[in-house]
Coordinates of C-alpha atoms in Angstrom, one line a residue:
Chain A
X1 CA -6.3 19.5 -21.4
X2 CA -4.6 17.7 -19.2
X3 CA -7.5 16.6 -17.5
X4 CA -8.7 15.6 -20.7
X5 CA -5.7 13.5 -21.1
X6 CA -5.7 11.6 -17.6
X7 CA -9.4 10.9 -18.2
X8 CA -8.4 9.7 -21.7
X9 CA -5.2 7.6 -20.1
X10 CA -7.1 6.3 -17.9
X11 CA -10.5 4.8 -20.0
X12 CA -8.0 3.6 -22.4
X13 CA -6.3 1.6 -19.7
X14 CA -9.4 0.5 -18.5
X15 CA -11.0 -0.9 -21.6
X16 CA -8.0 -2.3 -22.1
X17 CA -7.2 -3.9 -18.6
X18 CA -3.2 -2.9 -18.7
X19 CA -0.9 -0.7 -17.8
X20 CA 2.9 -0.8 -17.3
X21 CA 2.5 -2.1 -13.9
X22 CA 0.7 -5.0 -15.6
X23 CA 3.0 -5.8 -18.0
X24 CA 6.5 -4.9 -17.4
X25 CA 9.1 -6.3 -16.5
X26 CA 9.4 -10.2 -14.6
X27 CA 6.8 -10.8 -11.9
X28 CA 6.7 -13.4 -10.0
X29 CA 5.7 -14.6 -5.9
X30 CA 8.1 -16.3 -3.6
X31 CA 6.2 -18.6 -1.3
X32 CA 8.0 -18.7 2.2
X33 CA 6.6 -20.1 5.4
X34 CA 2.7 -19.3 4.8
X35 CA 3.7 -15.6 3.0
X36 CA 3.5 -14.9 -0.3
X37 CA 5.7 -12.3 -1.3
X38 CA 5.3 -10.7 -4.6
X39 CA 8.7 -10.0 -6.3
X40 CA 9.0 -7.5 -9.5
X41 CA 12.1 -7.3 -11.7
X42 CA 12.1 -3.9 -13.8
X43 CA 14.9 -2.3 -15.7
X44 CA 18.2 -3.2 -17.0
X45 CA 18.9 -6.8 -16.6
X46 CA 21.2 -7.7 -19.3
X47 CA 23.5 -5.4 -17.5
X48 CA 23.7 -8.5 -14.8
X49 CA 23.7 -6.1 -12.4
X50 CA 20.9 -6.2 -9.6
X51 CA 19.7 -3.5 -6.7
X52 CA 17.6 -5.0 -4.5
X53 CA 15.2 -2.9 -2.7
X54 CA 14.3 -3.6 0.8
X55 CA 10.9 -1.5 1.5
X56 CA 10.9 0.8 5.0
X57 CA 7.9 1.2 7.1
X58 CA 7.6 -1.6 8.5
X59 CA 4.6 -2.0 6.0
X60 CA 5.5 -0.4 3.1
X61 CA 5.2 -1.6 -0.7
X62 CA 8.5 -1.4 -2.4
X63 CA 6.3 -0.8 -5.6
X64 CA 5.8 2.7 -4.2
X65 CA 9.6 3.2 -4.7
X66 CA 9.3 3.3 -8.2
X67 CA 9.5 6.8 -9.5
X68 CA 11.7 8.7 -11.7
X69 CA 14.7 8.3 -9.9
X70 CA 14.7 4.2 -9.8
X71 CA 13.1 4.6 -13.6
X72 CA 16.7 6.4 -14.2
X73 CA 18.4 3.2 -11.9
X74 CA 16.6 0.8 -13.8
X75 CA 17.8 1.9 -17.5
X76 CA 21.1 1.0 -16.1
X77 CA 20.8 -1.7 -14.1
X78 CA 17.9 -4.0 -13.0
X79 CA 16.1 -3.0 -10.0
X80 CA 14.2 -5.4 -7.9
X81 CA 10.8 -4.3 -5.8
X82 CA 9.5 -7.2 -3.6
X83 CA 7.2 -7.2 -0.5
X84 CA 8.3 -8.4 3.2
X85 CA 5.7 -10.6 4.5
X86 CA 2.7 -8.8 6.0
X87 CA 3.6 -5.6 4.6
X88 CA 2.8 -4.0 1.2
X89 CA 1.0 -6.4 -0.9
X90 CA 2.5 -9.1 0.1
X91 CA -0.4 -12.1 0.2
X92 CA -1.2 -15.4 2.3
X93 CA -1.7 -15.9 5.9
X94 CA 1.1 -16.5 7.8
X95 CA 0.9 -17.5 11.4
X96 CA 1.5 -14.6 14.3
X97 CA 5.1 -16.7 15.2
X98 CA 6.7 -16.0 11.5
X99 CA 7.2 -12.6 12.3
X100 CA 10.6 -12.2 13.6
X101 CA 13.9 -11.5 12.2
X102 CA 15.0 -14.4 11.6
X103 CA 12.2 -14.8 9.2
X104 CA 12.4 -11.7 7.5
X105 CA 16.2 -12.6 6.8
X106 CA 14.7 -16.0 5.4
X107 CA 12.4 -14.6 3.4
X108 CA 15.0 -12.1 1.9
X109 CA 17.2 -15.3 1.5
X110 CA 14.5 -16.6 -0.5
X111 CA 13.7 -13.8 -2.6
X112 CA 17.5 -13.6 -4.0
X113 CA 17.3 -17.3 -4.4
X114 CA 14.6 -17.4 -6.6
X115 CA 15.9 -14.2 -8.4
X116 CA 19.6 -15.4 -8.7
X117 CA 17.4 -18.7 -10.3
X118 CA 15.8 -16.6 -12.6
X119 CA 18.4 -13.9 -13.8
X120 CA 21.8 -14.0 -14.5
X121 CA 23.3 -11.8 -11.8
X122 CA 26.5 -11.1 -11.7
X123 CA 26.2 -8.5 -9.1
X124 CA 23.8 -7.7 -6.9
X125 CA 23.3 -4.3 -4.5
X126 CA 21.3 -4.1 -1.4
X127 CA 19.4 -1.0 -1.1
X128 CA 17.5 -0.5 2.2
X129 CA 15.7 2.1 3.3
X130 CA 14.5 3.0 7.3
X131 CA 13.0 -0.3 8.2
X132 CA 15.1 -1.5 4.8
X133 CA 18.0 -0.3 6.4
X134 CA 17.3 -2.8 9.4
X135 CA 16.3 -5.4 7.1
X136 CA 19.2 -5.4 5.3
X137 CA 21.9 -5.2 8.0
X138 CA 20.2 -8.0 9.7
X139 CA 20.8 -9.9 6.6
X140 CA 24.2 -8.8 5.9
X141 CA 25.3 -10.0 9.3
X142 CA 23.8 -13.3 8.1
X143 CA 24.8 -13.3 4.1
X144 CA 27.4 -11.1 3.2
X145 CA 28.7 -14.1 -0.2
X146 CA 27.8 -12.7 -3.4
X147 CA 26.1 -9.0 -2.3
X148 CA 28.4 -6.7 -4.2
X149 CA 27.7 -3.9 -2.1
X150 CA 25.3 -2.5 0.7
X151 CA 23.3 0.9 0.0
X152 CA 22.4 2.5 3.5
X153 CA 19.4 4.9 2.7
X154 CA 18.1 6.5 6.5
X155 CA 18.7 2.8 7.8
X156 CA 17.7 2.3 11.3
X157 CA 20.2 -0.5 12.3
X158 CA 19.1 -0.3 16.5
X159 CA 16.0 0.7 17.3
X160 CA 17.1 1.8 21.0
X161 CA 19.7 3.8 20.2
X162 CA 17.7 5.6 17.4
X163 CA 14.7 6.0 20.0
X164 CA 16.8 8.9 22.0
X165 CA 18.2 10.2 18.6
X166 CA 14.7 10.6 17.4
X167 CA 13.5 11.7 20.9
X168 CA 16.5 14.5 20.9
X169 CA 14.8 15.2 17.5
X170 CA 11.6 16.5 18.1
X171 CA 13.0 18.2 21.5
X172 CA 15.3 20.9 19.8
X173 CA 12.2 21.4 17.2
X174 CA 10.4 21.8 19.8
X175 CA 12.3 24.4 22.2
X176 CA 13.4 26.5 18.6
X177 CA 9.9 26.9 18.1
X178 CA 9.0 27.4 21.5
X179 CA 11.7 30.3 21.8
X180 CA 10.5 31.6 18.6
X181 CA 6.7 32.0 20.0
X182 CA 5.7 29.9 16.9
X183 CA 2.8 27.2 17.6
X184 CA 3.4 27.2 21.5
X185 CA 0.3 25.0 21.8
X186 CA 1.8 22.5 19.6
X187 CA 4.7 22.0 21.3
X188 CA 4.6 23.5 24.9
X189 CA 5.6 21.0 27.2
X190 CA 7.1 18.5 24.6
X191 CA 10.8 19.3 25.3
X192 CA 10.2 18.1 28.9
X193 CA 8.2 14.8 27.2
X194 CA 10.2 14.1 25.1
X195 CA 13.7 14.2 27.8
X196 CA 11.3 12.3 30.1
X197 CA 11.2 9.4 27.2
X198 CA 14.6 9.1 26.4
X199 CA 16.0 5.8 27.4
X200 CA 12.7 4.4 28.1
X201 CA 11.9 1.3 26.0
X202 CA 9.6 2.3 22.9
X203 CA 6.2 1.0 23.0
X204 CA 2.6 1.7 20.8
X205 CA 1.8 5.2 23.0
X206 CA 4.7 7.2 22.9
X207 CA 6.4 6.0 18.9
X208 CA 3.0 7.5 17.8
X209 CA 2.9 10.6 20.1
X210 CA 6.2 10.9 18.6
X211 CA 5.7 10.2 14.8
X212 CA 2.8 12.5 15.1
X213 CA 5.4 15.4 16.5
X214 CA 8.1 14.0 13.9
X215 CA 6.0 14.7 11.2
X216 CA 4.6 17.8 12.3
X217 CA 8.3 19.2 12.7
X218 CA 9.4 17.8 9.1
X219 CA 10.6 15.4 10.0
X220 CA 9.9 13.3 7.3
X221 CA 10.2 15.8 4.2
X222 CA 12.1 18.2 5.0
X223 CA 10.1 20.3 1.8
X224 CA 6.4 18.8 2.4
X225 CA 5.4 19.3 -1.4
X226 CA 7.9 16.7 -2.5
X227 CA 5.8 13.8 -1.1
X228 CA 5.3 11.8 -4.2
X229 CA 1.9 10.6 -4.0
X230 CA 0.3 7.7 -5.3
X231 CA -0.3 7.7 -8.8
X232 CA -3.7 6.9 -10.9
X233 CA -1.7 3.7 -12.4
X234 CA 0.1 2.6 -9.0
X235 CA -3.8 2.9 -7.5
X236 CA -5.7 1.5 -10.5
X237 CA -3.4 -0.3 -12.8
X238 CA -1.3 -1.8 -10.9
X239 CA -0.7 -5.3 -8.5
X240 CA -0.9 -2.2 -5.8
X241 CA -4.0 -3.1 -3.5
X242 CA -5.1 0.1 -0.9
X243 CA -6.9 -2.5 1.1
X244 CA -3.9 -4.9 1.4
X245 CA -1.6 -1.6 2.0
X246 CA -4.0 -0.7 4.8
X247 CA -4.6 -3.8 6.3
X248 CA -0.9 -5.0 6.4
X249 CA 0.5 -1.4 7.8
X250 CA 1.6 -1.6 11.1
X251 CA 1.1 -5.7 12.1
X252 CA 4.9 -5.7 12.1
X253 CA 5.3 -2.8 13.9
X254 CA 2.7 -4.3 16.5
X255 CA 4.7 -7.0 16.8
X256 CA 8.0 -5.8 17.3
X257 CA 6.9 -3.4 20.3
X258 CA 5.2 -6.4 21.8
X259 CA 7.8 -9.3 21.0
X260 CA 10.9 -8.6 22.9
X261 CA 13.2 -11.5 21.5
X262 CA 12.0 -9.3 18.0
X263 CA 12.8 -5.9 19.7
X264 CA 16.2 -6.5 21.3
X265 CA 17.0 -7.9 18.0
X266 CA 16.9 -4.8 16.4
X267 CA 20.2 -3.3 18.5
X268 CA 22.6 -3.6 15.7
X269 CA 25.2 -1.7 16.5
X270 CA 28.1 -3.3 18.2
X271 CA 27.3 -6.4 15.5
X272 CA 28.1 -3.8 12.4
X273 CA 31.6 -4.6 12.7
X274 CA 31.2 -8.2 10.9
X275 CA 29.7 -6.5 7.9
X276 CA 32.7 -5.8 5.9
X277 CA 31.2 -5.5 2.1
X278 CA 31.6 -1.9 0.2
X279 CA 29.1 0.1 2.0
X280 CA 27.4 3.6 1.0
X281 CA 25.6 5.1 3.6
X282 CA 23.3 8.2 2.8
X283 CA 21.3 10.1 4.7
X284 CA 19.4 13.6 4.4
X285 CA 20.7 15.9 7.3
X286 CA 16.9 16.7 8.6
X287 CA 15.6 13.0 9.2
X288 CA 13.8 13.2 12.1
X289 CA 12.7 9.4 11.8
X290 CA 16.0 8.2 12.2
X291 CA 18.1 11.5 12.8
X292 CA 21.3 11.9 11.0
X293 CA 23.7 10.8 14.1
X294 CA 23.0 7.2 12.8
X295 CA 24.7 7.5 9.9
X296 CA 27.6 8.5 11.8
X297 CA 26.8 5.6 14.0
X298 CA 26.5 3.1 11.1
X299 CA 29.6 4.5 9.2
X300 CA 31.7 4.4 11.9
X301 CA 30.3 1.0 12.9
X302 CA 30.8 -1.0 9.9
X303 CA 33.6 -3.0 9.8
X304 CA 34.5 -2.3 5.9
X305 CA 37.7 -1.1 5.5
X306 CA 37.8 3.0 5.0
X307 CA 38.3 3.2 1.6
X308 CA 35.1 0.8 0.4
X309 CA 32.5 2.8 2.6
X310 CA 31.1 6.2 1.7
X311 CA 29.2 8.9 4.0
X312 CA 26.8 11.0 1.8
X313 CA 24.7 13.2 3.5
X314 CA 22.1 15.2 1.7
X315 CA 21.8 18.7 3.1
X316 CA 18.1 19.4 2.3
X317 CA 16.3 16.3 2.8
X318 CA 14.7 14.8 5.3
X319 CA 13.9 10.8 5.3
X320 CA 12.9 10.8 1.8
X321 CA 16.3 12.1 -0.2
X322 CA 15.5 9.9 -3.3
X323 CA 12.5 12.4 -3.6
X324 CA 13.4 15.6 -2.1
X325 CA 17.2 15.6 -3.9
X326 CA 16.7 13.2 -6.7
X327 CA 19.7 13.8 -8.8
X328 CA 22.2 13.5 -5.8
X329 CA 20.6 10.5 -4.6
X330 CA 20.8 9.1 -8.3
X331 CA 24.5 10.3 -8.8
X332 CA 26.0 8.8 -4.5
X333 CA 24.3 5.4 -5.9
X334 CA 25.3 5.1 -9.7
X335 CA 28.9 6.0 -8.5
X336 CA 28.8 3.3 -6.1
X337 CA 27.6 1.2 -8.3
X338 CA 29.9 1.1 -11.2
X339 CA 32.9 1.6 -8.6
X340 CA 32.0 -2.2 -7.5
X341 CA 30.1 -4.0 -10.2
Chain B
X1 CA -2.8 -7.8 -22.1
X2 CA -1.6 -10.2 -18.5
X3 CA -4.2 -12.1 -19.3
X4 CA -2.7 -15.3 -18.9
X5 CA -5.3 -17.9 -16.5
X6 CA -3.5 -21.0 -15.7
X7 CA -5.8 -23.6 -16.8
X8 CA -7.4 -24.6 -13.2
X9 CA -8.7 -21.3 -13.4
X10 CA -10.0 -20.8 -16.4
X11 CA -11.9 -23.8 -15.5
X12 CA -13.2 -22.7 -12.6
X13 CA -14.5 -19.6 -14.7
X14 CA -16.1 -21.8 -17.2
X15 CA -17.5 -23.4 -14.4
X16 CA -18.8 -20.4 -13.1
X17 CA -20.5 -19.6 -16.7
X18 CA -21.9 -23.3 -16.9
X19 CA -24.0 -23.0 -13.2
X20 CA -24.9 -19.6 -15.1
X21 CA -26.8 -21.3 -18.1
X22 CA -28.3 -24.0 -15.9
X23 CA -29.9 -21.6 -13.9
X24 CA -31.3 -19.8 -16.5
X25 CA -32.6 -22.5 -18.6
X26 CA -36.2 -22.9 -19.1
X27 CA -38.3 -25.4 -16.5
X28 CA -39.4 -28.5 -17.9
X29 CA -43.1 -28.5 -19.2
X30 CA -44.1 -30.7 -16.3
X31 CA -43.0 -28.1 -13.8
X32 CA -43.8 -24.6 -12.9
X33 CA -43.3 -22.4 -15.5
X34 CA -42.0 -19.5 -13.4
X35 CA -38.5 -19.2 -13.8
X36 CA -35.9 -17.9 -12.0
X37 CA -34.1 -14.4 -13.0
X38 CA -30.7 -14.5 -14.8
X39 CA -28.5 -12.0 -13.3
X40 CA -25.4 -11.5 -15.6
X41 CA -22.8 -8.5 -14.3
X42 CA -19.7 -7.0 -15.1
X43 CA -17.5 -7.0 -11.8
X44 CA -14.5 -5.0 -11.5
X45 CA -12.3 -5.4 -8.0
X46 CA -11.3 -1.5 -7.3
X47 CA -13.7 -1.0 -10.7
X48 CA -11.0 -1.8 -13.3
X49 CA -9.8 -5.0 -12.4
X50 CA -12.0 -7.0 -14.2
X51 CA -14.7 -9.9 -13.5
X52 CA -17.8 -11.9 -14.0
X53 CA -20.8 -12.1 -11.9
X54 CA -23.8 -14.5 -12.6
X55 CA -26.6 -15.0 -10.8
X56 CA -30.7 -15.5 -9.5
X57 CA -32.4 -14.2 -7.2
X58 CA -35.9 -15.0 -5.2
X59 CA -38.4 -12.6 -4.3
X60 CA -39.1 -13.4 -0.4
X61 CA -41.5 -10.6 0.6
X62 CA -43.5 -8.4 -2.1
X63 CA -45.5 -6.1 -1.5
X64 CA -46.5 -2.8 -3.2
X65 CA -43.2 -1.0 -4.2
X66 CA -41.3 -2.9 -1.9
X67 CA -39.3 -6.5 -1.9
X68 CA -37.1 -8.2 0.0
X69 CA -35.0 -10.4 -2.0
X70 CA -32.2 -13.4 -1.7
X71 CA -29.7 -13.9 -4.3
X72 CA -27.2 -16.5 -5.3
X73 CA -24.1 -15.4 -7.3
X74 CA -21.1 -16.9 -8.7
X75 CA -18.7 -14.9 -9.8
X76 CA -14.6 -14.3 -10.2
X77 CA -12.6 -11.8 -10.9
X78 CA -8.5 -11.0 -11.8
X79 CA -6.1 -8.7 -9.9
X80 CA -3.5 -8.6 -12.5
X81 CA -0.2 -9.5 -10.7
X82 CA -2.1 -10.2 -7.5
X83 CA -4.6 -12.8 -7.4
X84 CA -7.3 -14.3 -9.6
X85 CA -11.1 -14.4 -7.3
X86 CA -13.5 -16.7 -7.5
X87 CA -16.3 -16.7 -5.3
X88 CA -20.5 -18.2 -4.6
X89 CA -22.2 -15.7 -2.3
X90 CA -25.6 -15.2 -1.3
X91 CA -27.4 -11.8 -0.1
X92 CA -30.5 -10.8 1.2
X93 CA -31.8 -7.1 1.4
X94 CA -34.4 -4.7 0.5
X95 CA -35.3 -2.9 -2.8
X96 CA -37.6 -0.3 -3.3
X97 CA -39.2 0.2 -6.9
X98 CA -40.5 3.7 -8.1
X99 CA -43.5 3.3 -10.4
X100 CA -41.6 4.0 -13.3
X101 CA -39.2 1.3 -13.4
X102 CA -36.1 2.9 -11.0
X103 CA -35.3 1.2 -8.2
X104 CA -32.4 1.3 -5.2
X105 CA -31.7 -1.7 -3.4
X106 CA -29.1 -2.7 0.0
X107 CA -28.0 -6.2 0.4
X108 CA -25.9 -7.8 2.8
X109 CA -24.7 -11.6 2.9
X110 CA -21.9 -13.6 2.8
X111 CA -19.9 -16.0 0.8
X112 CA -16.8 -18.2 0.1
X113 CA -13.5 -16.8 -1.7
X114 CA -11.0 -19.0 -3.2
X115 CA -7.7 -16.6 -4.3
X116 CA -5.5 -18.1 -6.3
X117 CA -1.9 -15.7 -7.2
X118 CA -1.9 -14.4 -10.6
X119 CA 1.4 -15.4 -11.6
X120 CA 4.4 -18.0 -11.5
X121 CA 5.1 -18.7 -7.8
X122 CA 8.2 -20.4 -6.4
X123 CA 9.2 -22.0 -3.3
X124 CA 12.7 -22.3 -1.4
X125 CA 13.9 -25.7 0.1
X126 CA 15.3 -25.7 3.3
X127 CA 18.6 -27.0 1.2
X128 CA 18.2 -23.9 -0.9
X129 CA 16.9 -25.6 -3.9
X130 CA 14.0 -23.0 -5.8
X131 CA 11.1 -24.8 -7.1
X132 CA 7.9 -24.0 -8.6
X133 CA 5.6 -23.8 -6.1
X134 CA 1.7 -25.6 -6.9
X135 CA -0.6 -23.1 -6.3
X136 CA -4.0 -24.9 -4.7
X137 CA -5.1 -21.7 -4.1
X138 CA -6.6 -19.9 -0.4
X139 CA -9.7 -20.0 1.1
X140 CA -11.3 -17.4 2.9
X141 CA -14.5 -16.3 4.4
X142 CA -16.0 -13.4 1.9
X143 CA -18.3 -11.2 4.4
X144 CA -20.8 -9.0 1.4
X145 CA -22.4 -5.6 1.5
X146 CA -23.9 -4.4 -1.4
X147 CA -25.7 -0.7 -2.5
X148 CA -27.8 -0.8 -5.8
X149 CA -29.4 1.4 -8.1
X150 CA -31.3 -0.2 -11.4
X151 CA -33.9 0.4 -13.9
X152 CA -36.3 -2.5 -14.4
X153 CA -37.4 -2.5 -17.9
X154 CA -41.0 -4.4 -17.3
X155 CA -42.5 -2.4 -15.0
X156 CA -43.8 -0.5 -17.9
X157 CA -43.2 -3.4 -20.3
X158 CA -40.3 -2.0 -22.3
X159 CA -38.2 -5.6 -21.7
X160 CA -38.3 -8.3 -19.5
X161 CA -35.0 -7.2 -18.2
X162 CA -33.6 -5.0 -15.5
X163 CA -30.2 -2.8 -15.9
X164 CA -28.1 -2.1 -12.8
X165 CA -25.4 -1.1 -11.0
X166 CA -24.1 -1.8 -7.4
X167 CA -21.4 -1.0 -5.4
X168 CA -20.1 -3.7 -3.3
X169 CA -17.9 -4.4 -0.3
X170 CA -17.0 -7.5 0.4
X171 CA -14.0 -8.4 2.9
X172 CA -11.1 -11.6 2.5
X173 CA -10.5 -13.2 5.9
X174 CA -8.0 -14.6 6.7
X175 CA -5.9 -12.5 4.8
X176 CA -2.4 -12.1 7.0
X177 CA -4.6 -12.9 9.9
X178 CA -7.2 -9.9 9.2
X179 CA -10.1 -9.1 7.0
X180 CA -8.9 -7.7 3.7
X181 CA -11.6 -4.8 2.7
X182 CA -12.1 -4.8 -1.4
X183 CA -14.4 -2.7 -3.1
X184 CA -16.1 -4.0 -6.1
X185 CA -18.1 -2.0 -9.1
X186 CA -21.0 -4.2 -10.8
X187 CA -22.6 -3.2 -14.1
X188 CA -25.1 -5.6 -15.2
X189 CA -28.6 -6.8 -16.4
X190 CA -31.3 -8.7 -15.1
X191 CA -33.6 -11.3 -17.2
X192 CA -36.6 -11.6 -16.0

């Protein structure tokens, strides 16, 4: 029946040409030295309240963020998806030299711009996940005026310091396992790897020698069956393209482990002191991508005063909490939320 | 339905449509009387988002069950929320006929994509100042391959006409500096 039902859903959409990712909300592009960047407005904006999401990867779409949790986010407030340059579906053809942080801060610049044009916000949240996390503390250390609070999800605010942390990661996976006689060919010899790696500077061969251990230890969900997919609509319905997704994924990443003016860029830490907004930093305790000693690091780091920055750690996720604890993830941010609107 | 074509587009699909009927139309008396094929297809990007092909096509090589043919399409198509495609390609393969009408084909060629985005775009000034941002659209080299299946109707004189379907791949370059792969679904008929 269900079956019956998708295939029904899905003919219907088809002979029709829409779906909700055709028609809701405000769409619109931001055009921004040679990228265009799409930019979706879902949800709740009468309540003048705005999250921004700042997509992870490097290379994801933020449109894969929606799902039931931000659907719950958006009936409150409005909630913002938008594509970096060269990652997602983001369009056009900008030149090799526009990749650097300065530019993504511009183009983030530009985004809330054009959406402070558009909407009436009154406040406006960053939310930045993994790469996100990056993104957004890169631009908080540029535009802290008018963002009403930052939202730390997993953030990987230096890319050094997080190399030995993730490095440490797979190394105690790796000896548990080891000393448990469990998948010895897996990961004989990686405890000595990975210690051999540690404060080396990351390049192509060993971040996907790692990633590939990382997701074989969990890293990433700490549950595996609460990866969300893709759905039929997101695939088919949608301003999603699989071909864009593919071809985009990891230029940026290219480019920061071959640029270093872009890599050194990305140590953050000693600069988190000048971000002094109302900060929430959340993190699931078995993150292997970026391990759970940097939310410690970014918490303790920040220089908002104590009582307007918040440590939520989520004890059975991995890097993926807004899918793997859902309704704790939904309750650290909607308290933060109304606590600074 | 986001169906909403600003009007340089919807030109350029009416333009399409136009070069469509010319090619079809009837020679003159004082020329050859052989006409070329109208080709008229549905063409959905990723199958659903939806399009227009038209077309002709020359037979180079005939012989027996087997052809070699060269076609000539125009065509456009709209990724709701992403970009509206218009595009003239040309493609060359084989197709192989069964006596009774079925055939299968392979075509490769190339062409020219103009993208234009499908929906309001803005610009920032350096002063911070958001515009609207004119859209001229982006150009890009449009590399084809093609896979067909069809039934031609004449072969044993049901209608002058052929009904097909062909799975295409066709590639956007430059697209972020690389060749964007898209994957396009053609239902369509032939006049013959």
């Amino acid at each position: 029946m269900r079956t019956l039902a998708t295939v029904a859903l899905l003919l219907a959409a088809l002979l029709t040409g829409c779906g909700r990712f055709q028609t809701e909300g405000d769409f619109f592009f931001v055009r921004s030295a040679g990228a265009d960047l799409p930019v979706w407005v879902r949800g709740n904006t009468d309540s003048g309240v705005f999250m921004v999401v700042l997509a992870g990867g490097p290379g994801n779409s933020s449109m894969s963020y929606v799902s039931p949790v931000t659907e719950s986010l958006e009936e409150k407030y409005a909630v913002v998806y938008w594509d970096q340059r060269v990652t997602g579906v983001a369009q056009g053809n900008p030149t090799p030299e526009t990749l650097s942080l300065g530019q993504f801060v511009a183009d983030t610049h530009a985004v809330i711009s054009t959406l402070r044009q558009r909407h009436d916000v009154q406040k406006l949240f960053l939310l930045g996940p993994s790469w996100g996390g990056t993104l957004g503390a890169a631009y908080l250390l540029e535009h802290q005026e008018g963002v009403a609070g930052w939202i730390d999800l997993d953030g990987n605010h230096d890319w050094q310091k997080n190399w030995d942390f993730a490095l440490d990661y797979v190394k105690v996976h790796a000896e548990r396992k080891l000393a448990a006689g469990e998948e010895v060919d897996t990961w004989r010899g990686v405890p000595e790897w990975a210690e051999s790696m540690k404060g080396t500077r990351m390049i192509s061969d060993n971040l996907w020698k790692w990633q590939r251990l990382c997701t074989k230890a969990g890293g990433y969900f700490h549950d595996p069956s609460n990866s969300p997919g893709l759905g039929a609509d997101m695939l088919l319905f949608s301003p999603f393209s699989m071909g864009a997704l593919r071809t985009n994924n990891g230029v940026v990443l290219e480019k920061i482990l071959s640029d270093d003016t872009f890599y050194d860029a990305l140590r953050m830490s000693p600069k988190l002191s000048r971000i002094t907004i109302p900060s929430l930093v959340l993190w699931g305790r078995h993150d292997g991508a970026v391990p759970v000693a940097m939310a410690h690091d970014a918490y303790d780091n920040l220089g908002t005063p104590p009582e307007h920055k918040f440590l939520v750690i989520f004890e059975k996720s991995a890097h993926m909490a807004p899918f793997e604890e859902p309704e704790a993830f939904l309750t650290a941010v909607t308290q933060f939320i109304e606590k600074y609107r | 339905m986001d169906f909403q074509l600003p009007v340089t587009q919807r030109l350029a699909l009416a333009a399409v449509i136009s070069a469509a009927a010319l090619l079809s139309s009837p020679a003159r008396a004082d020329e050859s009387p052989t006409r070329l094929p109208l080709t008229v297809a549905y063409f959905g990007e990723t199958l659903v988002h939806p399009g227009l092909t038209v077309g002709t096509e020359l037979s180079l090589v005939r012989g027996g069950s087997g052809a070699i043919v060269l076609t000539g399409n125009l065509g456009g198509y709209v990724h709701s929320r992403n970009h509206v495609g218009l595009f003239a390609s040309a493609e060359v393969g084989g197709r192989l006929t069964a006596p009774f009408g079925l055939y299968g084909e392979l075509l490769a060629g190339a062409g020219y994509l103009h993208t234009f985005l499908q929906g309001p775009a803005y610009g920032v000034s350096p002063d911070g100042a958001v515009q609207p941002a004119a859209d001229a659209g982006r150009p890009a080299l449009m590399p084809t391959a093609s896979l067909g299946l069809g039934w031609d109707l004449q072969r044993n004189g049901v209608a002058p006409l052929a009904l097909f379907t062909r799975v295409t791949l066709f590639g956007q370059f430059p697209f972020n500096q690389r060749l964007l792969p898209h994957a396009a679904v053609q239902l369509g008929v032939r006049f013959q």
